[in-house]
Tab-separated table of C-alpha atoms in Angstrom:
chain	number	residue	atom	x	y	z
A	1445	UNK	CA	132.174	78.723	96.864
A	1446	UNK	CA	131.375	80.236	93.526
A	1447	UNK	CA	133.357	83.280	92.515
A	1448	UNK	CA	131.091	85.628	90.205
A	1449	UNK	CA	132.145	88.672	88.710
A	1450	UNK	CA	129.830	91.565	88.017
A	1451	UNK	CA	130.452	93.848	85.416
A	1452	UNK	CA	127.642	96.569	84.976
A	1453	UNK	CA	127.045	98.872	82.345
A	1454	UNK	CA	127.038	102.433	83.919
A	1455	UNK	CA	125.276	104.053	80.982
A	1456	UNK	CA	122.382	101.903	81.393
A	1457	UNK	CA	119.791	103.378	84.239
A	1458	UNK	CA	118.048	100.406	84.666
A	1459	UNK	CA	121.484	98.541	85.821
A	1460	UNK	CA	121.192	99.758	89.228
A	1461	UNK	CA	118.054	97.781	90.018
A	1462	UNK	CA	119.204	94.486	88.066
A	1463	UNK	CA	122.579	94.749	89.925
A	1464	UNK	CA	120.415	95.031	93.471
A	1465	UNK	CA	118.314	92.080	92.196
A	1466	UNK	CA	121.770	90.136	91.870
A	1467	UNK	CA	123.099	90.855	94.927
A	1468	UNK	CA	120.194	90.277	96.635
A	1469	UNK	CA	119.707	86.644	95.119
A	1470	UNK	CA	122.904	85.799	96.394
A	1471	UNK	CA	123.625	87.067	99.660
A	1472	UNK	CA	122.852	83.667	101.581
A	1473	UNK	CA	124.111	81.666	98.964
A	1474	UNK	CA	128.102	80.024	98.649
A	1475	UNK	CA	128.714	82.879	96.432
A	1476	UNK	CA	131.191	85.430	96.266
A	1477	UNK	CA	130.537	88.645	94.229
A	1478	UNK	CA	132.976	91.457	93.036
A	1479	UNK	CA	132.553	94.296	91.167
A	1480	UNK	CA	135.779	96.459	89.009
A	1481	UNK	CA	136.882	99.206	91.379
A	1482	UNK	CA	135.288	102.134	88.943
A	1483	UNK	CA	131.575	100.608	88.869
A	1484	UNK	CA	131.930	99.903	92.449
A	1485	UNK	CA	132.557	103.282	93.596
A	1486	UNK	CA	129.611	104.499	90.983
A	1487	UNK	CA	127.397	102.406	92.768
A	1488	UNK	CA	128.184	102.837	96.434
A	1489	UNK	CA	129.205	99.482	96.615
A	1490	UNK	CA	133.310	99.965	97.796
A	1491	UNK	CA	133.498	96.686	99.486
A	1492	UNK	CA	133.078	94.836	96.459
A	1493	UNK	CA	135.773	96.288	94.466
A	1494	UNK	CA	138.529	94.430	93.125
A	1495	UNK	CA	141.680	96.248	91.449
A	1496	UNK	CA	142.583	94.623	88.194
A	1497	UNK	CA	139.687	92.232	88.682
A	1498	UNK	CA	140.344	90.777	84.599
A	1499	UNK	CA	143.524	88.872	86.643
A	1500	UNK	CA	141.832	87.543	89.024
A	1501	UNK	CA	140.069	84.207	88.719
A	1502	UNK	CA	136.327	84.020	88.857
A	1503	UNK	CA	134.006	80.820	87.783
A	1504	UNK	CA	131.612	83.004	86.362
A	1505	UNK	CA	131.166	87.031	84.957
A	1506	UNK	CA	128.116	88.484	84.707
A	1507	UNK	CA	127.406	91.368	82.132
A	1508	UNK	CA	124.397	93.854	82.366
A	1509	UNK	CA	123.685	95.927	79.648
A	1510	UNK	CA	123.388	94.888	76.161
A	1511	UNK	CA	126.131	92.930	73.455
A	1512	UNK	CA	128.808	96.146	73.331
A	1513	UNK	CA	129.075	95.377	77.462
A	1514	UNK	CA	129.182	91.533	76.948
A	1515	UNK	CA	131.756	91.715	74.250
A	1516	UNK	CA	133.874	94.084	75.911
A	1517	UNK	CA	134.070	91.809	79.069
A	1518	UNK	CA	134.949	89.073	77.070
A	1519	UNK	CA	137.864	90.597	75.530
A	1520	UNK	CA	139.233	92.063	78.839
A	1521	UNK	CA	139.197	88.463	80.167
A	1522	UNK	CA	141.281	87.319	77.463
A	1523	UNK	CA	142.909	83.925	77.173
A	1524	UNK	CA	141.793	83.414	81.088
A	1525	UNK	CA	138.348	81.983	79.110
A	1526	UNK	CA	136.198	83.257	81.868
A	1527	UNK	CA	132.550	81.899	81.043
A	1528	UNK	CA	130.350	84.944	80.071
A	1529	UNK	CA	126.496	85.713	80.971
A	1530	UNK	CA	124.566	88.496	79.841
A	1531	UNK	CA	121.652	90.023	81.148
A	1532	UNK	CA	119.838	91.649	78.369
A	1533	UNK	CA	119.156	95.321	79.350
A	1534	UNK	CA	120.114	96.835	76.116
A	1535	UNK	CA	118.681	96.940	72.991
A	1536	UNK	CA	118.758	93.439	70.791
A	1537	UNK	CA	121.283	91.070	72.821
A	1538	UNK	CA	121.697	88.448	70.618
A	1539	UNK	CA	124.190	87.259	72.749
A	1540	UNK	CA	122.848	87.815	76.080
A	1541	UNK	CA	120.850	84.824	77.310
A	1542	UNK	CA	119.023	86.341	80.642
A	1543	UNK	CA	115.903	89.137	80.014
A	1544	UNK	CA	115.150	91.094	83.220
A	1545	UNK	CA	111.889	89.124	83.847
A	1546	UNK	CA	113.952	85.887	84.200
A	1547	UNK	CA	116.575	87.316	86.028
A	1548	UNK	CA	116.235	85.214	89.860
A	1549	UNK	CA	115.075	81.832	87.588
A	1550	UNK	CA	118.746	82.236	86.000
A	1551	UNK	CA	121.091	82.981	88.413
A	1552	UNK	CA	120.061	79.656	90.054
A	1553	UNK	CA	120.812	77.825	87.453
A	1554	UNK	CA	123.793	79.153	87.283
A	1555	UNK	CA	124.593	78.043	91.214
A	1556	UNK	CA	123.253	74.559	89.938
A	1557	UNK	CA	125.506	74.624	87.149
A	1558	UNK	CA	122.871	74.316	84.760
A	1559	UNK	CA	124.046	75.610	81.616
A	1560	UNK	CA	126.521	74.957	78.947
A	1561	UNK	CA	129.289	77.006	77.027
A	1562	UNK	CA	129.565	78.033	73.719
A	1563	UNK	CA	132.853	78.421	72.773
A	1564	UNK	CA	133.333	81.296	70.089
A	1565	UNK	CA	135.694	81.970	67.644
A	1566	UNK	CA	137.916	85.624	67.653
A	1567	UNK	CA	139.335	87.416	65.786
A	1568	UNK	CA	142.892	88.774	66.172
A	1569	UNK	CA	143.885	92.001	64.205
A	1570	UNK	CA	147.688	92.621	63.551
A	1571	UNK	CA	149.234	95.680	61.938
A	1572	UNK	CA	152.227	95.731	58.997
A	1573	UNK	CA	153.781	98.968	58.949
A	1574	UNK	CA	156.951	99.623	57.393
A	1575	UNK	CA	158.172	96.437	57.834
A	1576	UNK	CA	157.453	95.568	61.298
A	1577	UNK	CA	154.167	93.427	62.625
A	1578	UNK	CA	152.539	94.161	66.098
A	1579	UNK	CA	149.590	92.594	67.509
A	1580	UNK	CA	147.288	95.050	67.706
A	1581	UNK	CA	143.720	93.026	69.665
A	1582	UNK	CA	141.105	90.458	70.104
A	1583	UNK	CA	137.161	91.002	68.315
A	1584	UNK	CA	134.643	88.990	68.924
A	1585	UNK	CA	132.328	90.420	66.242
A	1586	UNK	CA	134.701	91.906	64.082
A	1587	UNK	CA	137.833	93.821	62.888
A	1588	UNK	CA	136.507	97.128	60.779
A	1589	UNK	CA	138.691	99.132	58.043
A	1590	UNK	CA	136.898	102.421	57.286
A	1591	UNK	CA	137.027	106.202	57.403
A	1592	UNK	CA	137.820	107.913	60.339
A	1593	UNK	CA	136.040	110.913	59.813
A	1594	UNK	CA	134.624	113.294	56.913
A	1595	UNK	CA	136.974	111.414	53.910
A	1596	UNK	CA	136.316	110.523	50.746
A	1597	UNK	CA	135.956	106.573	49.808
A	1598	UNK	CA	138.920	104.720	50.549
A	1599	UNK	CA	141.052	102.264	47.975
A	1600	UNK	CA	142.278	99.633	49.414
A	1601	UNK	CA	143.735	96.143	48.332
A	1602	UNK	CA	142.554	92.329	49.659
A	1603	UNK	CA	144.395	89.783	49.997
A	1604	UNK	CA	143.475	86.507	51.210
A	1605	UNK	CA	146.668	84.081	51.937
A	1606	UNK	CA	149.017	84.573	49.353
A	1607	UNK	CA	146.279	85.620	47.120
A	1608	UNK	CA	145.806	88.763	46.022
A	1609	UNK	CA	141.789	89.295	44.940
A	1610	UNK	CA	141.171	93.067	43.851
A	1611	UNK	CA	141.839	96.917	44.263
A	1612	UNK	CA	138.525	98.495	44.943
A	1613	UNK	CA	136.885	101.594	46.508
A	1614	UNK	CA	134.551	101.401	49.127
A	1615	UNK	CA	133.841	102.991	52.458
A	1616	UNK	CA	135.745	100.231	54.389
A	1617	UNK	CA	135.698	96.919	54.958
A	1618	UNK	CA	134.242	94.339	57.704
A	1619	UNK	CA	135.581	91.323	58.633
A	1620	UNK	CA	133.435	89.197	60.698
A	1621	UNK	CA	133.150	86.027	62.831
A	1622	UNK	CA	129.845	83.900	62.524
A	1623	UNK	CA	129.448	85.658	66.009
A	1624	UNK	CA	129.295	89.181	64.513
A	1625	UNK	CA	127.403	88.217	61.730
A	1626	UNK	CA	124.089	90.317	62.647
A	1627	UNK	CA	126.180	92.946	64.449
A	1628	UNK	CA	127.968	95.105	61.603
A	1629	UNK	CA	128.482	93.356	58.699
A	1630	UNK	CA	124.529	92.773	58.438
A	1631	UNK	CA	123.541	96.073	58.296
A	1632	UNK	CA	126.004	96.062	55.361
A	1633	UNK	CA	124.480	93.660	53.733
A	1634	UNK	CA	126.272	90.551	54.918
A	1635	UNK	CA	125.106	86.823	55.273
A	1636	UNK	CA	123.491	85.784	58.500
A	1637	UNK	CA	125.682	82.904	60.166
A	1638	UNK	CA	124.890	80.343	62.619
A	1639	UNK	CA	127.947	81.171	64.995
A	1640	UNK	CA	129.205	77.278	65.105
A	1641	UNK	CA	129.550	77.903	61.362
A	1642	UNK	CA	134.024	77.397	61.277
A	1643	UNK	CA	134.416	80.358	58.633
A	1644	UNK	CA	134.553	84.118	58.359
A	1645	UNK	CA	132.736	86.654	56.083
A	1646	UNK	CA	134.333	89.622	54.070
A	1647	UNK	CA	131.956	92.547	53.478
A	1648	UNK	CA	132.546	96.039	51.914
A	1649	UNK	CA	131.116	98.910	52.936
A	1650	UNK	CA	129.293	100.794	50.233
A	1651	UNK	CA	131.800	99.553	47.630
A	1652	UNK	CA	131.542	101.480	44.760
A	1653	UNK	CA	132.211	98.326	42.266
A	1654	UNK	CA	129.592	95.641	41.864
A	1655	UNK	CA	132.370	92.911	41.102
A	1656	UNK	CA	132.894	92.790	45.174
A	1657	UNK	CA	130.102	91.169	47.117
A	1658	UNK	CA	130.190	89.728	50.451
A	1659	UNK	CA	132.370	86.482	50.666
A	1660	UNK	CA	132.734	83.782	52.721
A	1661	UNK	CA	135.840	82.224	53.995
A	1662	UNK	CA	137.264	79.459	55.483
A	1663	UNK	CA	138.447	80.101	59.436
A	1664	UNK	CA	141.716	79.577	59.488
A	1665	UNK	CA	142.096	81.884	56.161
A	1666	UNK	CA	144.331	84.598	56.409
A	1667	UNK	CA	143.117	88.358	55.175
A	1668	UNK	CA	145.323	91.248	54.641
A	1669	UNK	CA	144.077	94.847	53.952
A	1670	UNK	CA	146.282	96.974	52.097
A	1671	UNK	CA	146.014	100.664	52.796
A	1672	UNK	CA	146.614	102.460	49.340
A	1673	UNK	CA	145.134	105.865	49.688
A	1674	UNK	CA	147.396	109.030	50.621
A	1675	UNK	CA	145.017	111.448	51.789
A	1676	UNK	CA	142.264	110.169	54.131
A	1677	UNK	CA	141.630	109.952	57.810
A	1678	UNK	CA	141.359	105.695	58.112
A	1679	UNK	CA	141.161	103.581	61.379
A	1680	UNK	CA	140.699	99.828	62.296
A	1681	UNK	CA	138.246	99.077	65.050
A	1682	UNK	CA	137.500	96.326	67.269
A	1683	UNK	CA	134.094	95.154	68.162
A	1684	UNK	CA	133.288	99.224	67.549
A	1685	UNK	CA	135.187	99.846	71.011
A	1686	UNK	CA	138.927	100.266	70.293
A	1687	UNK	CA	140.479	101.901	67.129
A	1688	UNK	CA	143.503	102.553	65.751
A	1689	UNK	CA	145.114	104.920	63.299
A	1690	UNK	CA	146.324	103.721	60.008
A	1691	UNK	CA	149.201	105.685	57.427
A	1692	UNK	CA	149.484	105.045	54.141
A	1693	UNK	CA	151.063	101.966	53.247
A	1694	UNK	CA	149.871	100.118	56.086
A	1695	UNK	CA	148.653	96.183	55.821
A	1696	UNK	CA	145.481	95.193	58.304
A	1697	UNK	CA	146.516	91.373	58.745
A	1698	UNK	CA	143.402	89.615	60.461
A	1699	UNK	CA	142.866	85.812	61.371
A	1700	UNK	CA	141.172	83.004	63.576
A	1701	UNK	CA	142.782	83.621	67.040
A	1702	UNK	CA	144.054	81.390	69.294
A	1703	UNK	CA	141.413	82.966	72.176
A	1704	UNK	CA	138.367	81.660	72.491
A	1705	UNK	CA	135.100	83.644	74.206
A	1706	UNK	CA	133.268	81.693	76.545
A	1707	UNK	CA	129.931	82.530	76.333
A	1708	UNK	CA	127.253	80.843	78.901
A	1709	UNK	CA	123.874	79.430	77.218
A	1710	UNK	CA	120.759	77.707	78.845
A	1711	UNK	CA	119.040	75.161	77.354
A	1712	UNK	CA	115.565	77.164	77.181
A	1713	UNK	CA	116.864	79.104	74.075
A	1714	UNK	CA	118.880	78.351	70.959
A	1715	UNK	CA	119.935	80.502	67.922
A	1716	UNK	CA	117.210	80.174	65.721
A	1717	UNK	CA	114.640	80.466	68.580
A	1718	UNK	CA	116.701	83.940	69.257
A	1719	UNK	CA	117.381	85.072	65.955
A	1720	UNK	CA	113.652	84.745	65.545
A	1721	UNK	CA	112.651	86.860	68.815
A	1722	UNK	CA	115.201	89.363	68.049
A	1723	UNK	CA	114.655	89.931	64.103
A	1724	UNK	CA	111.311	89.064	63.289
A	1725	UNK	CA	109.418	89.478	66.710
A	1726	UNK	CA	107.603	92.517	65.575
A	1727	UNK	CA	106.924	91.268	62.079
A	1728	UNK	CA	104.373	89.058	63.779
């Protein structure tokens, strides 16, 4: 029997037909189908819902919505390397490889196990403060060091290694995976990456220097953030989903993790055939 979790986006109206569509597909098929108690409840569905469903094993997980919903089941899976579908009812979904209109043609293939995984590199952030380390999360697109609120620009220090590069002020900072490379960092003016591309990229936010640019790294180089200013409201954020204060004197230590996300592709569609569609479609 094939054990699919089905995490739906709550926000998203048109979730409520997709999810029917699902369970509809399935309900004379070897398939078992949960649902996290919260979006179960929402959607009438009680008899579905499994407490702490992250911990328990399923084959597959299924996210509806759009890439914020896809990455955030990823991360609450974790090191359990749960593969990951998305059904595209967002916006772009660059990393969702089912579109509504495609929907019943897909989850078969998934019962016939036809599909492969792309295994992603993450990102895991750590935080130095007065002395002590603590692990702090997983990204998948990446770890973000910029202004909580109204503040003026921040000055901060990079390190990569044991190398210290430059002082500078900017608005923050974005380190990315090849993954998160047309998520954040390239509205910031950042490289585009194929994601099986084994580095990381560096780009400032509004940077008010022109002797920092966007860099690329190597994957298992190490990046530290030093927090120098003494007056501004600063976080670090994860995927754009979980933040965390930082103090002054604080070090942002971010690296290759030892996670992997687990992200399920068909062989219909690869990246460039995406990035096209999702970039350029209207410039047709």
């Amino acid at each position: 029997m094939l054990k699919i979790a089905v995490f739906p986006n709550v926000s998203k109206p048109a979730s409520v037909e997709v999810l029917r569509r699902i369970f509809s597909f399935y309900e004379d098929k070897d398939v078992e189908l949960m649902l996290p108690v919260d979006e179960s409840r929402f959607f009438g569905m009680e008899e579905y819902g499994v407490p702490h469903i992250e911990q328990v094993r399923a084959d597959i997980a299924l996210s509806l919505g759009g890439d914020g919903t896809l990455l955030g089941v990823c991360r609450r899976y974790g090191a359990m390397e749960v593969p990951v579908c998305g059904v595209n009812i967002g916006t772009l979904g660059f990393m969702a490889d089912i579109e509504p209109d495609e929907l019943e043609r897909k989850l078969q293939k998934l019962l016939e196990g036809d599909y492969h995984i792309d295994r992603r590199l993450m990102l895991a952030g750590y935080l130095k403060s007065q002395g002590k380390e603590k692990f702090l999360g997983h990204a998948i697109n990446d770890v973000v060091v910029t202004k909580g609120g109204v503040a003026r620009m921040l000055s901060l220090g990079l390190t990569i290694n044991e190398t210290h590069l430059i002082d500078y002020k900017a608005d923050g900072l974005i380190v990315s995976s090849p993954t998160g490379s047309t998520a954040y960092s390239m509205s910031a003016g950042g490289p585009v990456m194929n994601p099986n591309i084994k580095a990381l990229v560096l780009t400032p936010i509004c940077a008010h220097t022109f002797n920092i640019r966007p860099l690329v790294i190597g994957q298992d180089d190490v990046v530290h953030i030093e927090i120098a200013a003494i007056h501004q409201d600063i976080i670090v954020s994860f995927d754009g989903q979980e933040c965390f204060r930082l103090l002054p004197g604080d070090e942002v230590i971010v690296k290759k993790s030892d996670v992997q996300a687990c992200i399920v592709k068909f062989e219909d569609k690869d990246y460039y055939s995406i990035l096209r569609a999702k970039l350029w479609k209207n410039d047709e």
